[in-house]
Coordinates of C-alpha atoms in Angstrom, one line a residue:
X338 CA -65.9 41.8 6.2
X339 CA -64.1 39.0 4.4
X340 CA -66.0 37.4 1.8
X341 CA -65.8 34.8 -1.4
X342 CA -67.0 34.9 -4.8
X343 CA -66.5 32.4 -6.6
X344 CA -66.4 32.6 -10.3
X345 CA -66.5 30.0 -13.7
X346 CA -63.2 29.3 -15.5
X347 CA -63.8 28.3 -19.4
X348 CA -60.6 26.7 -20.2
X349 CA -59.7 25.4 -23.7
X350 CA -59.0 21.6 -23.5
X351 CA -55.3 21.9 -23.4
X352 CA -55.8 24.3 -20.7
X353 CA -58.1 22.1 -18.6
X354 CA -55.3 19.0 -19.0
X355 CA -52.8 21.4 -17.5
X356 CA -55.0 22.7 -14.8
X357 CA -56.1 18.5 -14.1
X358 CA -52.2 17.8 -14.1
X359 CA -51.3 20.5 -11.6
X360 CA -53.9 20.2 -9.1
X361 CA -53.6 16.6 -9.2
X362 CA -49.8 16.8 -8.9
X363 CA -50.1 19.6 -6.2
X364 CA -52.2 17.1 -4.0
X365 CA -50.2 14.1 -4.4
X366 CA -47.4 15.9 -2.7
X367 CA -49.5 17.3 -0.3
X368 CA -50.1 13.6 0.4
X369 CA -46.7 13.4 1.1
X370 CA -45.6 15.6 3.2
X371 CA -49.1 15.0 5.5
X372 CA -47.7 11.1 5.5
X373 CA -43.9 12.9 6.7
X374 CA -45.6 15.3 9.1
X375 CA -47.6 12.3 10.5
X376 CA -44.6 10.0 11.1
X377 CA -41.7 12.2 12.7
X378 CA -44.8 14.5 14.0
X379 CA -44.1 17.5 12.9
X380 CA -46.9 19.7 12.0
X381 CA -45.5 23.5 12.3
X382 CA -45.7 25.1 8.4
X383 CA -41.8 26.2 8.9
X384 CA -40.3 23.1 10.2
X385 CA -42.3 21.2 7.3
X386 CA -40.9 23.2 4.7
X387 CA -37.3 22.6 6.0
X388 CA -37.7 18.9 5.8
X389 CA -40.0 18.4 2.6
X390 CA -39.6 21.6 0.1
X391 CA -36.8 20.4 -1.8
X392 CA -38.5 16.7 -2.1
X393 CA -41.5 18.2 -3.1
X394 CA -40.2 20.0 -6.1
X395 CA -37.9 17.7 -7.1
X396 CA -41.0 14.9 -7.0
X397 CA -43.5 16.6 -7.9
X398 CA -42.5 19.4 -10.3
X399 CA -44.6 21.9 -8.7
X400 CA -43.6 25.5 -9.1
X401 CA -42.3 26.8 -6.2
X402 CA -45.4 28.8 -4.4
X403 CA -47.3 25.7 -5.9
X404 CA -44.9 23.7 -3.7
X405 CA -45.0 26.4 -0.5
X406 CA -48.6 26.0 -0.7
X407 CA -48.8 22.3 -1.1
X408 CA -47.1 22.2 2.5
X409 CA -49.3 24.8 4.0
X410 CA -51.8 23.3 3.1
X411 CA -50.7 20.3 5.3
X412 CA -49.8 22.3 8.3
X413 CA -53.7 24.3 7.8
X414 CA -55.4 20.9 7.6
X415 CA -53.4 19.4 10.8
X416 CA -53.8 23.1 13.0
X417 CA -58.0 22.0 12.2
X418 CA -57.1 18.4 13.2
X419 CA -56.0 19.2 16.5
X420 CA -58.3 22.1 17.7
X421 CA -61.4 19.5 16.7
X422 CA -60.0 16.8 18.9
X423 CA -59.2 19.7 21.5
X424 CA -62.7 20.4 21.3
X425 CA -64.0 16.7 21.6
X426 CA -65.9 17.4 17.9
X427 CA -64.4 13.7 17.3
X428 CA -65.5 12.1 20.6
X429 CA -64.0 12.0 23.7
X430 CA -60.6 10.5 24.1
X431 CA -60.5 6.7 23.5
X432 CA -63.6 6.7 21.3
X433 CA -64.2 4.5 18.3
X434 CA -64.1 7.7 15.9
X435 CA -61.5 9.8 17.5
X436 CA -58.8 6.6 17.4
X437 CA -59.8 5.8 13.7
X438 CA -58.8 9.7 12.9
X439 CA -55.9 10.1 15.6
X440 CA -54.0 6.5 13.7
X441 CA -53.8 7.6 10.3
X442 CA -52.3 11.1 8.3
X443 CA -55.0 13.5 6.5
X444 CA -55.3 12.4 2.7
X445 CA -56.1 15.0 0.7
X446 CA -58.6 14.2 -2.4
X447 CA -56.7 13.9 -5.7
X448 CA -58.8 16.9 -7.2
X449 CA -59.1 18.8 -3.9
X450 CA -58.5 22.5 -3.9
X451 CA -55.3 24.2 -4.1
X452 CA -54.5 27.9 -2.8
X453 CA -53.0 30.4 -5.3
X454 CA -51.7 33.8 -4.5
X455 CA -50.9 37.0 -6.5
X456 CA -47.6 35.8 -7.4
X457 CA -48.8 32.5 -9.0
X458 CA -52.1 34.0 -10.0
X459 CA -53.1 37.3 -11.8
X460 CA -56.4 38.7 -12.7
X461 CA -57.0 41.0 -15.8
X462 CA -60.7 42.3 -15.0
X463 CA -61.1 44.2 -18.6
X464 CA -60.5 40.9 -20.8
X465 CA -61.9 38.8 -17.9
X466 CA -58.9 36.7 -18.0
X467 CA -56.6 35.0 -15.5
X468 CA -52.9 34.2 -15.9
X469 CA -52.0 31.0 -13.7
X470 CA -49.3 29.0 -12.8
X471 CA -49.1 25.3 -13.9
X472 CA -47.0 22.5 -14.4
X473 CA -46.1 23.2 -18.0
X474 CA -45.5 26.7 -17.2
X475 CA -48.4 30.2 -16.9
X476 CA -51.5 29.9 -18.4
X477 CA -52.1 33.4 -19.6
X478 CA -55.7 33.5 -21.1
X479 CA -57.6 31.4 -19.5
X480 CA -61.4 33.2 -19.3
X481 CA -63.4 33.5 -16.7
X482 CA -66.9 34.7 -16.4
X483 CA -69.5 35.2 -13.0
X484 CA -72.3 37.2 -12.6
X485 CA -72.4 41.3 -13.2
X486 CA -72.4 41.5 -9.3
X487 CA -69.6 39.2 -8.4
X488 CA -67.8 40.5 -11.2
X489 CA -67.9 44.2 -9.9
X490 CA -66.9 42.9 -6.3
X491 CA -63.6 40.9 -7.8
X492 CA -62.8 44.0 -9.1
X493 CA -62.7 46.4 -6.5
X494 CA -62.5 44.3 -3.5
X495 CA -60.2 41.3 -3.9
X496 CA -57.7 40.7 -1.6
X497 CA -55.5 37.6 -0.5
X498 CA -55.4 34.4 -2.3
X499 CA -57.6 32.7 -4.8
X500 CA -58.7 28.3 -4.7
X501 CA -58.9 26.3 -8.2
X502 CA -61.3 24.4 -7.9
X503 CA -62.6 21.7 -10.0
X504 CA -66.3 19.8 -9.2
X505 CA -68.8 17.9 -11.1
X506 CA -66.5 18.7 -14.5
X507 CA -66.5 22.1 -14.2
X508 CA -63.3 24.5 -13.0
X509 CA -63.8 27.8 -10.6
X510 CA -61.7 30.4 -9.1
X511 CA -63.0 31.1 -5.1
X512 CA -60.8 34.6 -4.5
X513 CA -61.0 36.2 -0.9
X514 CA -62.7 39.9 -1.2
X515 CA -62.9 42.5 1.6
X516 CA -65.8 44.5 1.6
X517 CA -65.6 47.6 4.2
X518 CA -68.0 47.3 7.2
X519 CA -70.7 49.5 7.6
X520 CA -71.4 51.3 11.1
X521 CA -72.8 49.6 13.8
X522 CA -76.3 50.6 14.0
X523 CA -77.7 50.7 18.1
X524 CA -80.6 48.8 18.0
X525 CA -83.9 49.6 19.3
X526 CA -84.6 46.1 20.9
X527 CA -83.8 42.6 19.2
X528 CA -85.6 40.1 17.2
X529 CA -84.9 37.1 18.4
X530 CA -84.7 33.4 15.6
X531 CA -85.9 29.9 17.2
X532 CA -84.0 27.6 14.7
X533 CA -85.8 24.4 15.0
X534 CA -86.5 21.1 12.7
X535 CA -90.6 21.4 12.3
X536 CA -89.7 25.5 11.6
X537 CA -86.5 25.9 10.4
X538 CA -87.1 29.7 12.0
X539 CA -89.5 30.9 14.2
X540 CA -89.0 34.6 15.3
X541 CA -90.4 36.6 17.9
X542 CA -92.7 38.3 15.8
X543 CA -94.7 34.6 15.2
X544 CA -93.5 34.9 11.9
X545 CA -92.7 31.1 11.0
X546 CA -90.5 29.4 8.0
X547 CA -92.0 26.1 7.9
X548 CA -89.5 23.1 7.8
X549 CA -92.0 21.5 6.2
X550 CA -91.1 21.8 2.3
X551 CA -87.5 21.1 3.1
X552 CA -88.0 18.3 5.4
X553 CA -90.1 16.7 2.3
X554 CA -87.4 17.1 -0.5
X555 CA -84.9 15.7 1.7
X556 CA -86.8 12.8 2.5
X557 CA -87.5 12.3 -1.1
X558 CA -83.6 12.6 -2.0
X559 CA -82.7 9.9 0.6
X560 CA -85.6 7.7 -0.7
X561 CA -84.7 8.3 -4.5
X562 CA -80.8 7.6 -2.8
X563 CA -81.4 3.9 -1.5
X564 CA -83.2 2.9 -4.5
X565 CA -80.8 3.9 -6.8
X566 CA -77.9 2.6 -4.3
X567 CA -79.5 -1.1 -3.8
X568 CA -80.0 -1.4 -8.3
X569 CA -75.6 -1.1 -8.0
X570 CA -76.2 -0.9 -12.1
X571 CA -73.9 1.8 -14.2
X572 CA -76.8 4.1 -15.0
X573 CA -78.0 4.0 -11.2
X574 CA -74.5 5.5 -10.2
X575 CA -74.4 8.2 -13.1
X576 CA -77.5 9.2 -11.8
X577 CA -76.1 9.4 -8.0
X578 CA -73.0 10.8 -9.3
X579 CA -75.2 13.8 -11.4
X580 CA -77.6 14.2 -8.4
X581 CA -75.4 13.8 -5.1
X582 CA -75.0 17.9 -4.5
X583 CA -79.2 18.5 -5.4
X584 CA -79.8 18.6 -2.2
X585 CA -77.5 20.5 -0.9
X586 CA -78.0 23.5 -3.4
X587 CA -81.6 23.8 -2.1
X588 CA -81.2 23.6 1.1
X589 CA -78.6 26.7 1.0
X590 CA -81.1 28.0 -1.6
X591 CA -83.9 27.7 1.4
X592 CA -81.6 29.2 4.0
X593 CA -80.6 32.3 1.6
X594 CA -84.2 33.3 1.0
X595 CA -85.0 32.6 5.2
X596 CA -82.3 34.8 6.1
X597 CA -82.8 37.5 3.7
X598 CA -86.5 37.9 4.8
X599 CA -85.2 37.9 8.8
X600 CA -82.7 40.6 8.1
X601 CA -84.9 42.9 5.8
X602 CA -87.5 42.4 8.8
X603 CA -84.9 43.4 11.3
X604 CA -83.3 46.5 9.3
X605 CA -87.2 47.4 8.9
X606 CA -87.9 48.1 12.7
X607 CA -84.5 48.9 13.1
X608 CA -83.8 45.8 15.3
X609 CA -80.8 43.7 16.5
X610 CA -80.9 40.2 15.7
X611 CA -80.4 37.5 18.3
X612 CA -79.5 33.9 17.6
X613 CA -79.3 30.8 20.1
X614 CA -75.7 29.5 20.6
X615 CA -76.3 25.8 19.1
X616 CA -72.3 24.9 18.7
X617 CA -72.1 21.1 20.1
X618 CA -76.0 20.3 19.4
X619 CA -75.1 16.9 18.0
X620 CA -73.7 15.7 20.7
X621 CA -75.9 17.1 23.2
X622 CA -79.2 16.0 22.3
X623 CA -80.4 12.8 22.6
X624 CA -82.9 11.5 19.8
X625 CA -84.4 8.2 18.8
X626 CA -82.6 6.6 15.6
X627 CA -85.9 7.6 13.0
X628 CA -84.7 10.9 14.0
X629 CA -81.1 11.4 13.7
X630 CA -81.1 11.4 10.3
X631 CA -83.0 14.7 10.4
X632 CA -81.2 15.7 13.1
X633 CA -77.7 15.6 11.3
X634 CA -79.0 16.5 7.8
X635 CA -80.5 20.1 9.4
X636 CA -78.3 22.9 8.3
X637 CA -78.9 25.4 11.4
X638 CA -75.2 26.2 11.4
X639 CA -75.5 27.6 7.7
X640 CA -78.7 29.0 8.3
X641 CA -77.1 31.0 11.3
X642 CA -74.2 31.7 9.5
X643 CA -76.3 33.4 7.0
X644 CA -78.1 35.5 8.7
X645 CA -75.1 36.7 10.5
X646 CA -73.2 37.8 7.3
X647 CA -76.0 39.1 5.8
X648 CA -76.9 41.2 9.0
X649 CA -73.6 42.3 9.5
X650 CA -72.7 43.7 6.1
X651 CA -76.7 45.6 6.6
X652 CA -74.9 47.1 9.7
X653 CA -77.4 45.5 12.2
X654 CA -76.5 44.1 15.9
X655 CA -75.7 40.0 16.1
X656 CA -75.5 38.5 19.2
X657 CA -75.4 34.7 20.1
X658 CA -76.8 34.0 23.4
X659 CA -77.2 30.7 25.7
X660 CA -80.1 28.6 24.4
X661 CA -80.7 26.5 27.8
X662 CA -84.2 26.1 29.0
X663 CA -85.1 28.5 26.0
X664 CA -88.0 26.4 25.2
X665 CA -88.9 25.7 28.6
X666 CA -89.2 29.5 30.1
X667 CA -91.7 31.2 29.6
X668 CA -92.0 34.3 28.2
X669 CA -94.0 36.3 30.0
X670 CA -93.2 35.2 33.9
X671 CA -89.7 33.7 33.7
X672 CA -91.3 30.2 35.4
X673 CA -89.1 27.2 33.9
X674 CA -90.7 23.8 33.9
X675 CA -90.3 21.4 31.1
X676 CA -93.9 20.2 31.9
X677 CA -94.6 24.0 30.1
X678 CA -94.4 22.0 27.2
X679 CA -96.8 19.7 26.7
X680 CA -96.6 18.6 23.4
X681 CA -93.6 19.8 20.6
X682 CA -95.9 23.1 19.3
X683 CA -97.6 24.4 22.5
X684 CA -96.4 26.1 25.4
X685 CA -98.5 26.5 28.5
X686 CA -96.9 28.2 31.3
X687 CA -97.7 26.0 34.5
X688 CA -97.5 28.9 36.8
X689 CA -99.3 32.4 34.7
X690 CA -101.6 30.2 32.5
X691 CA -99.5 32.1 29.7
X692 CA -100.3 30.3 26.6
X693 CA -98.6 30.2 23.3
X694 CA -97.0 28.3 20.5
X695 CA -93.4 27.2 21.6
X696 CA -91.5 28.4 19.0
X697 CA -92.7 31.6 19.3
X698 CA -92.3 31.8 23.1
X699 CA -88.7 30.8 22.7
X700 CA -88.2 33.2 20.4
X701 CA -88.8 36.1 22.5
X702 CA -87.4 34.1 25.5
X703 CA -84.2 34.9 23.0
X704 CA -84.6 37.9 22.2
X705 CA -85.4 39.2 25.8
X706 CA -81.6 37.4 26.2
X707 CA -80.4 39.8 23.8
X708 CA -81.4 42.7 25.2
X709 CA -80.0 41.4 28.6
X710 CA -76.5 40.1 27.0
X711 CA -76.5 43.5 24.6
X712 CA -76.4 45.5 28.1
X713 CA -74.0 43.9 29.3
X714 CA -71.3 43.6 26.7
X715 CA -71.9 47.7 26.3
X716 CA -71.6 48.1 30.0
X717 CA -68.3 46.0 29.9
X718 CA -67.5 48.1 27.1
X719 CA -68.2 51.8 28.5
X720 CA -66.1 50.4 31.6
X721 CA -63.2 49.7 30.1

């Protein structure tokens, strides 16, 4: 399983102007060559570095793997371009959005990051020291420092390249690390996770993680957000500037803690975990505009995504099924109906009289899928 850890650079102030310089440097000329790629469209990594390495270095000043980078970079961020518009994540063809994207190149942020490999960047784990690549030549002591566990994991399982990053004044090092996947554990039956707005989770077992809390800081960070927006004073933008990723850090902080508890609860009973297949929710539902603010703001995709790491490296069984009518089914009898749901907590089957809250009953509508989808991918499997 490929993960990242990311870990805090301490540079000395000469060594933070060299590390500004090159990362600023390296993105200009990524600039470039996304404008070049963008005008004679041309977007493969190898026919961009036949028309643009030789103007990048001689521009730019990079180092050479600074430079090779530089123009992957370019050719990464225009392969993601194309498979979003393939997949209509942009609109559909002829759509406001989609033609504002589809005129113009990518532009890369001045400070955005820039990819290192082992021949541009070398760790020394024992002094906790890097040696990097810059514009004024290798850096060779520039400390670094991360918790005892991330540390330990840099060590023994690093693998591929490294990103310098720099954000809110501070510089990091995001390196790549393969940790060896444990055995596939057969589960017993499935828990199955309704990701909702009111509960963020609701699982089969009627254990709920209320939305509540989270719904309420967010509201107070959008409120806080306007007034400071509408003063347009110097102070009120310091104050955005120093609070703009608040948010952010506890709502991932929210989803580690949910999907700890629903994986410990899993590897307890000795469970699989199923999760509803919510790619293209956005554009699917249909909500008034009060809503679509919490709608958009609601991190199911991280949430998902964490319990599916965090499963995975416990050896437990993931499986995505169809979420359709989820809500509507009922549990117990199978009867679909959307007047089974008669207002947003309760479900009330309209054939068996089967009563219970809605969250819950999706939940083991899911994980009933599970079992169901689990069979058949093993029976597909044993086939072949």
């Amino acid at each position: 399983m490929r993960l990242v850890v990311r870990v805090k650079l301490l540079p000395t102030p000469e060594q933070a102007v060299a590390l500004d310089a090159t990362l600023r440097a390296a993105n200009q000329a990524a600039n470039e060559v996304s404008r070049l790629a963008f005008e004679r469209k041309i977007f493969r990594s190898r026919d961009l570095r036949n028309i643009t390495y030789g103007h990048v270095r001689s521009q730019f000043g990079l180092p050479a793997q600074s430079a090779q980078h530089a123009i992957k970079k370019v050719a990464d961020a225009y392969t993601t371009l194309r498979s979003n518009l393939r997949h209509g994540n942009y609109g559909p063809p002829g759509s406001p959005r989609r033609a504002k994207i589809e005129a113009k190149p990518i532009v890369f942020r001045p400070r955005a990051a820039q990819p290192y490999d082992d021949r541009c960047l070398s760790w020394n784990h024992d002094a906790r020291t890097v040696s990097i690549g810059t514009l004024t030549g290798r850096i060779k002591d520039l400390a670094f420092t991360g918790s005892p566990d991330q540390l330990a994991r840099l060590r023994e399982h690093r693998r591929g390249e490294s990103d310098l990053l720099f954000r809110d004044g501070l510089w990091f090092l995001s390196a790549t690390i393969e940790v060896p996947d444990r055995p596939l554990a057969e589960p017993t039956a499935f828990l199955g996770v309704d990701l909702g707005i009111a509960n963020i989770a609701t699982t089969s077992d009627g254990v709920h993680h209320s939305g509540k809390g989270l719904n309420a800081v967010r509201h107070r960070h959008r409120e806080l957000r306007r007034r400071l927006q509408a003063k347009q004073t110097k102070s009120a933008k310091r104050l955005l500037k120093r609070r703009r990723r608040k948010e952010a850090r506890f709502a991932a902080n929210t989803n580690h803690t949910i999907a700890k508890q629903i994986v410990t609860e899993a590897i307890r009973t000795g469970r699989g975990i199923a999760l509803e297949d919510l790619g293209g929710i956005r554009d699917r539902v249909r909500l008034r505009k009060p809503q679509r603010v919490t709608l958009h703001s609601w991190s199911f995709h991280q949430l998902g995504s964490f319990i599916t790491y965090k499963a995975i490296r416990a050896g437990l069984a993931v499986i995505h099924v169809e979420a359709a009518y989820t809500s509507q089914g009922c549990s117990r009898c199978g009867h679909v109906d959307k007047h089974n749901r008669p207002n947003q907590e309760t479900f009330l089957c309209t054939s068996c009289g089967f009563a219970e809250h809605a969250d819950v009953n999706a939940a083991r509508n899911i994980a009933a899928r599970g079992v169901a989808g689990w069979a058949v991918s093993h029976a597909a499997d044993d086939a072949a």
